[in-house]
Coordinates of C-alpha atoms in Angstrom, one line a residue:
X11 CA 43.5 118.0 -139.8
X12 CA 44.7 117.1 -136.6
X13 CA 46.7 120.0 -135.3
X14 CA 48.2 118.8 -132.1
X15 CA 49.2 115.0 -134.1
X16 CA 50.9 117.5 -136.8
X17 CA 52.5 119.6 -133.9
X18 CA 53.9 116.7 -132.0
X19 CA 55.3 115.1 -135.0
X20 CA 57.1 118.1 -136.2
X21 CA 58.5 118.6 -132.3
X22 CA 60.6 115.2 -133.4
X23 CA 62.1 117.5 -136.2
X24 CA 62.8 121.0 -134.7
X25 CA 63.1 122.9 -131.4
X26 CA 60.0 124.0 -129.7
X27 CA 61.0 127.8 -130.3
X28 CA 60.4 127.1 -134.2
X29 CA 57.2 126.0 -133.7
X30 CA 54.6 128.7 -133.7
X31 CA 51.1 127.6 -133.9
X32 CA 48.1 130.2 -134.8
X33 CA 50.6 132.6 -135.8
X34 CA 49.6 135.6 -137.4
X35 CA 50.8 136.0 -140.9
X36 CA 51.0 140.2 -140.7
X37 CA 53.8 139.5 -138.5
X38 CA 55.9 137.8 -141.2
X39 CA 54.9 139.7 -144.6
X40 CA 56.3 143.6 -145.6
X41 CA 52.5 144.5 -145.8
X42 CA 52.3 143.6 -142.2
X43 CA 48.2 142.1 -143.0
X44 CA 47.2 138.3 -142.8
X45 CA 45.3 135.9 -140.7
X46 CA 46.9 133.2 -138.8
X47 CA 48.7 130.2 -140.2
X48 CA 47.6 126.7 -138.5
X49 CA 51.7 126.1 -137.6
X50 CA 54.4 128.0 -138.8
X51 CA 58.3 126.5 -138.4
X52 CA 61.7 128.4 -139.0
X53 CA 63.8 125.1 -139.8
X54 CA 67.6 126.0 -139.4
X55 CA 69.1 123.4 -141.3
X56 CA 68.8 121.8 -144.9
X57 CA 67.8 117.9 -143.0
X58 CA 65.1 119.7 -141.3
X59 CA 63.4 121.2 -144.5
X60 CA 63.9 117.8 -146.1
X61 CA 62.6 116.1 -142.8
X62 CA 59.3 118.6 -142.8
X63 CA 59.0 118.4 -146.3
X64 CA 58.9 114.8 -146.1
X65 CA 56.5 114.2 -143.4
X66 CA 53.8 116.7 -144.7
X67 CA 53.9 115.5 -148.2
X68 CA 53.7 111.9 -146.8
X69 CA 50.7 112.4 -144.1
X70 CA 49.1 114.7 -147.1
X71 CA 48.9 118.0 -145.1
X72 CA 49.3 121.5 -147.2
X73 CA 51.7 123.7 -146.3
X74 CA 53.4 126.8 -148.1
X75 CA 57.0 127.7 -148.5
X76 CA 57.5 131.3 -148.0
X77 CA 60.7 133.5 -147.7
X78 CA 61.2 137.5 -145.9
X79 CA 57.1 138.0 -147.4
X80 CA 58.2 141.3 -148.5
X81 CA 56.2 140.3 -151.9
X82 CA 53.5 138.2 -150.2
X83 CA 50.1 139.2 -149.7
X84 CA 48.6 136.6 -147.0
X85 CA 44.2 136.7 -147.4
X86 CA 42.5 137.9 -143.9
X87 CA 41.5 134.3 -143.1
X88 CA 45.3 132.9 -143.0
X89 CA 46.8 129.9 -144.2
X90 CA 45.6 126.3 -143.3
X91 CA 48.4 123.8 -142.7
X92 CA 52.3 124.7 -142.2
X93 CA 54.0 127.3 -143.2
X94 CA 57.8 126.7 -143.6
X95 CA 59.8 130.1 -143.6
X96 CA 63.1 129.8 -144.8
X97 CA 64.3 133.0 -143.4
X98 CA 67.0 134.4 -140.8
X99 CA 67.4 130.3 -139.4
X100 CA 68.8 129.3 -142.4
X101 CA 71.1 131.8 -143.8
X102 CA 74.9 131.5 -143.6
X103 CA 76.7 132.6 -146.5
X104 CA 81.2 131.9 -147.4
X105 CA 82.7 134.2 -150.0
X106 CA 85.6 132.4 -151.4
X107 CA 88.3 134.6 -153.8
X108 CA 84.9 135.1 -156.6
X109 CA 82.6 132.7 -156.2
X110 CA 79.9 133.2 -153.1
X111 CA 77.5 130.2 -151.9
X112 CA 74.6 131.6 -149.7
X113 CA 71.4 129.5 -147.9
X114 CA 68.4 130.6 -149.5
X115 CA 67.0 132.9 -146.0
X116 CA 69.5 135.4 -146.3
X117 CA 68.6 138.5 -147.6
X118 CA 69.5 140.2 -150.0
X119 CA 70.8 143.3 -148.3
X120 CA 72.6 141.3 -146.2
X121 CA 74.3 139.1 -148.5
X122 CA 74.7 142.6 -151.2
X123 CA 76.9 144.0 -148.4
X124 CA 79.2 141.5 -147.6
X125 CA 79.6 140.8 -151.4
X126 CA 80.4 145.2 -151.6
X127 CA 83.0 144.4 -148.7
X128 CA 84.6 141.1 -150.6
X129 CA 85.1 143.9 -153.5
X130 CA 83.4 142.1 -155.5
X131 CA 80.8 143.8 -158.7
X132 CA 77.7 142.6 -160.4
X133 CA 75.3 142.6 -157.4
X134 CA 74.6 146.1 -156.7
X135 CA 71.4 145.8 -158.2
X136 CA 70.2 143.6 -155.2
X137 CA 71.5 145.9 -152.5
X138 CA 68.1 147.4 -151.9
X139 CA 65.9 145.0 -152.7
X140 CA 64.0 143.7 -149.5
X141 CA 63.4 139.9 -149.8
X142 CA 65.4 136.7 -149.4
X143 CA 67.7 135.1 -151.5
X144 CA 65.4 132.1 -152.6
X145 CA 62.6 134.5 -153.2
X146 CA 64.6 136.6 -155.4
X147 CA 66.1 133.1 -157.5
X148 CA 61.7 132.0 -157.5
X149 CA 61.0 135.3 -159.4
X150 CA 63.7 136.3 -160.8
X151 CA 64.3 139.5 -158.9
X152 CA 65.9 142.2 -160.0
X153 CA 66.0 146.2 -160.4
X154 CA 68.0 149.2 -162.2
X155 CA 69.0 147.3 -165.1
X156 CA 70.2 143.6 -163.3
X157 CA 68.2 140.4 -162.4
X158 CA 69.2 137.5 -160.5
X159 CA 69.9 135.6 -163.7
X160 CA 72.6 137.5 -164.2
X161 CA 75.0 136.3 -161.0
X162 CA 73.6 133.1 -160.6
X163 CA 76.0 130.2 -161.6
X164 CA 73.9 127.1 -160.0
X165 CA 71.0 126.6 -157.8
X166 CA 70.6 123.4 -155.2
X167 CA 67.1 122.7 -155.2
X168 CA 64.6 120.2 -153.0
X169 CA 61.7 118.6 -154.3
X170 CA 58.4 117.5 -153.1
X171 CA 59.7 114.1 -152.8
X172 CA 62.7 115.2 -150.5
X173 CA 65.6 114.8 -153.4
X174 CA 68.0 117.1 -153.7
X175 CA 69.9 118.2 -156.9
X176 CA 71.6 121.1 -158.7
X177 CA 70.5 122.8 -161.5
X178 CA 72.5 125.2 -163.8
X179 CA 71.6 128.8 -164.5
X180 CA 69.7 127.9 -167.8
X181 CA 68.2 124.9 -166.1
X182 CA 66.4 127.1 -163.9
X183 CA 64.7 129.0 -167.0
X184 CA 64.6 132.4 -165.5
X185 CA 62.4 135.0 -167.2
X186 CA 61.0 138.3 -166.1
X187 CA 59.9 138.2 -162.8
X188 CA 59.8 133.5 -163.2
X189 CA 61.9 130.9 -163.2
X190 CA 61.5 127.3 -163.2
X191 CA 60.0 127.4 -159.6
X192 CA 56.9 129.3 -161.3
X193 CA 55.6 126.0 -162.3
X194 CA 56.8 123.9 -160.4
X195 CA 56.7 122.7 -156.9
X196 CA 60.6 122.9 -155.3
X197 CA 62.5 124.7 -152.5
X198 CA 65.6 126.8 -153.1
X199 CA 68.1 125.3 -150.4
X200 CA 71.1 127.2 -151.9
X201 CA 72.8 129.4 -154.7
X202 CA 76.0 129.6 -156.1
X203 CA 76.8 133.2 -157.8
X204 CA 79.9 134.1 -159.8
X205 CA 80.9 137.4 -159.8
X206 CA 84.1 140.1 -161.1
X207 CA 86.7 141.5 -159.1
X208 CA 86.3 145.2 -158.8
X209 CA 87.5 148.6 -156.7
X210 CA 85.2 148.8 -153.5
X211 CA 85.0 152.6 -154.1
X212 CA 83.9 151.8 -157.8
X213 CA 80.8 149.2 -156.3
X214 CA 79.9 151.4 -152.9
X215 CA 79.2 154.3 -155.1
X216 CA 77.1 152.3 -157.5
X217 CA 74.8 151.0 -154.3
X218 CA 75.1 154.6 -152.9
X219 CA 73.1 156.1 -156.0
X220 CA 70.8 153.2 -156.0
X221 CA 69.9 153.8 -152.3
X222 CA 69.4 157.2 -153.3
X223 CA 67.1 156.8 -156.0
X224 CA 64.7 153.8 -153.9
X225 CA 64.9 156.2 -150.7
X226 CA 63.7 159.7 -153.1
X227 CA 61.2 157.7 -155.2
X228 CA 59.6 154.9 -153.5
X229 CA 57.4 155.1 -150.4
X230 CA 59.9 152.8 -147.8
X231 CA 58.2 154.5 -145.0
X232 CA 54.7 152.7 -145.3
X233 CA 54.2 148.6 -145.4
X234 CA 53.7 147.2 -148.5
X235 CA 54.9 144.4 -151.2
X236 CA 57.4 146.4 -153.4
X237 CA 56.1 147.2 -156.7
X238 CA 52.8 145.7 -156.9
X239 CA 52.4 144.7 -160.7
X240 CA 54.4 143.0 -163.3
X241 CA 55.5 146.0 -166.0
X242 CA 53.0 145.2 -168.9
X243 CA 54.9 144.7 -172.5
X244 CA 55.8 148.4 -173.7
X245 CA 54.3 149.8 -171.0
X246 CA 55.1 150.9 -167.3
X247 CA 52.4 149.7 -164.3
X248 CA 53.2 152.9 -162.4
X249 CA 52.6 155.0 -165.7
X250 CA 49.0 153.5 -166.4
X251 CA 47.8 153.9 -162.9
X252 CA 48.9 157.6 -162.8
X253 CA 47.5 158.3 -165.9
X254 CA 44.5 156.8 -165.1
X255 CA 43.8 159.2 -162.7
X256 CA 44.4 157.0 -159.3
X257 CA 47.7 158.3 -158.0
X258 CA 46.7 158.7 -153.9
X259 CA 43.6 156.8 -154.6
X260 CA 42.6 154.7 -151.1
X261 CA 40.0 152.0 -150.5
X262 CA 39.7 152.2 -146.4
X263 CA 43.7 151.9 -145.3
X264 CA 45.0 150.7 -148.6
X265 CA 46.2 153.4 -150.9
X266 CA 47.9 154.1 -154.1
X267 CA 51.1 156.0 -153.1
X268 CA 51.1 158.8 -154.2
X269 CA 55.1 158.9 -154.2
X270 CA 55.2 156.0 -156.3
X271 CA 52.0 154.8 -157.9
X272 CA 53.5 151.1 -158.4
X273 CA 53.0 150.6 -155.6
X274 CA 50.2 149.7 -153.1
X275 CA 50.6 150.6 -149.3
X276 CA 49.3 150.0 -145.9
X277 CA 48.4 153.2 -144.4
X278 CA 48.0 151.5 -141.1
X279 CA 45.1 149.5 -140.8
X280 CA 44.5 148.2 -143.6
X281 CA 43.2 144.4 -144.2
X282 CA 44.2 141.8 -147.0
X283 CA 40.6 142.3 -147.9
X284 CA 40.6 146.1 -148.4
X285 CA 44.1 145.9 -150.7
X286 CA 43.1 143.3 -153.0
X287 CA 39.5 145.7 -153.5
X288 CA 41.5 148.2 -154.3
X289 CA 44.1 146.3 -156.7
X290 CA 40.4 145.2 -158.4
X291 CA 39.5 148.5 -158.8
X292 CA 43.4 149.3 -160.1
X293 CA 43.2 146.8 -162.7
X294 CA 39.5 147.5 -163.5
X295 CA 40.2 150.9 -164.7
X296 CA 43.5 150.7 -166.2
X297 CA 41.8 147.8 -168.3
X298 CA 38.8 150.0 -168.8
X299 CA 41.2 153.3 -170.0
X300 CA 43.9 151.4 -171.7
X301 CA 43.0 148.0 -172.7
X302 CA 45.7 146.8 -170.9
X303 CA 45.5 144.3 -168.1
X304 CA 48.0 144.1 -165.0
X305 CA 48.8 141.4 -164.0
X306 CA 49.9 141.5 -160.1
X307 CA 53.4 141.0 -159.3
X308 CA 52.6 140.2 -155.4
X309 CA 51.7 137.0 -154.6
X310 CA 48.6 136.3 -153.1
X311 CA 47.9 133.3 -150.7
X312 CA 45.3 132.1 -147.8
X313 CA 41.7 132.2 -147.5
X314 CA 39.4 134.9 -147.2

């Protein structure tokens, strides 16, 4: 691959200040570890992902769509290629009387309070929930009882081919923690929500106990990727892990909080390397205790 071909072509697209080339991926992931990306771009409009898109898939160079990163776990030898982030660039957002339309880099938090100030109920759930909106729609995010599913009305949707179109809620086959974009390879450009009128006091209070019980129970204080594993059918992830003795467990800087044993943090330095040893050893004996096998909820990219 030539690299400086691939960077003056994509200098016709975007401004020089969304180029970044050799950029280390621990600056753009919650986890704050990764190696370096090859290029990464912050397009800030929906011609420019279609443009990139375009180019790469004609000239047959890989790149990787990614969001915030908050559940992105980038491998210590980075990502070869582009990597588009659809992030703070691309985010506007209108509110009109019930319906909201947002670009897929806004995040949630963001886009939960302006829907609180609109008075508007339904998306509380998302208020503390630290990725982006088209990372949320790709999994299916959700928390304390509500999931994306539940707001979304349509989502407009690029392909690998650089056509656009709109699909409808059930179009977009969401399913715990999956939707259609599980499968298959397409960029969330924007989504359409539809949500109830309600009393701001009503929603704020709502958020307010929500914020309270992230804040009190999970370990926001330390880098990492939210929880870590899927929940298992009939079982909780944080349950087996605690009960398999490994609550504050640590492999070198990665460590099994021991506020929350969902989830796997950075205790400062750790690598890519030394959290996916210690997710092995996780799974190995949960399996090994409980015949049950996790399955990781983080999603992990790059080379080693």
């Amino acid at each position: 691959m030539n690299m400086n071909y691939i960077y003056d072509r994509l200098l016709e697209i975007l401004d020089k200040e969304d180029i970044l080339r050799d950029e280390p991926m621990k600056n753009h992931t919650s986890f704050k570890v990764g190696g370096p990306a090859d290029i990464l771009v912050t397009p800030r409009n929906e011609e420019q992902i279609v443009d990139i898109v375009k180019f790469l898939k004609k000239e047959n160079i890989p790149f990787f769509i990614m969001g915030n990163g908050s559940n992105l776990l980038v491998k210590d030898g980075g990502i070869r290629g582009v990597v588009i982030k659809i992030g703070d660039n691309y985010s506007d957002f209108e509110i009109q009387e019930n319906i909201v339309k947002a670009k897929s880099g806004i995040l949630l938090s963001k886009l939960a309070k302006n829907i609180l100030k609109s008075e508007l109920q339904g998306f509380e759930f998302a208020s503390g929930i630290p990725g982006s909106l088209g990372g949320a729609i790709a999994m299916n995010a959700g928390a304390y009882g509500g999931e994306m599913k539940d707001v979304v009305t349509s989502v407009k949707l690029l392909d690998m081919d650089g056509n656009i179109f709109e699909l409808s809620n059930e179009e977009m086959e969401f399913g715990y923690r999956k939707s259609i974009l599980t499968n298959k390879d397409l960029v969330v450009l924007e989504v359409t929500m539809t949500f109830q009128k309600g009393r701001y006091e009503d929603i704020k209070a709502i958020v307010d106990d929500i914020t309270i019980k992230r804040t009190t129970k999970q370990p926001l204080n330390l880098p990492s990727a939210g929880s870590t594993f899927k929940r298992p059918t009939g079982y909780f992830a944080a349950k087996l892990i605690e009960d398999a003795g490994l609550k504050g467990v640590s492999f070198k800087d990665a460590q099994v909080s021991p506020k929350h044993c969902g989830f796997v943090v950075n205790l400062g330095n750790a690598s890519a390397k030394d959290i996916l040893s210690l997710i092995s050893i996780i799974k190995k004996t949960v399996n090994d205790k409980f015949n049950v096998l996790l399955e990781e909820e983080v999603k992990i990219v790059g080379e080693d």
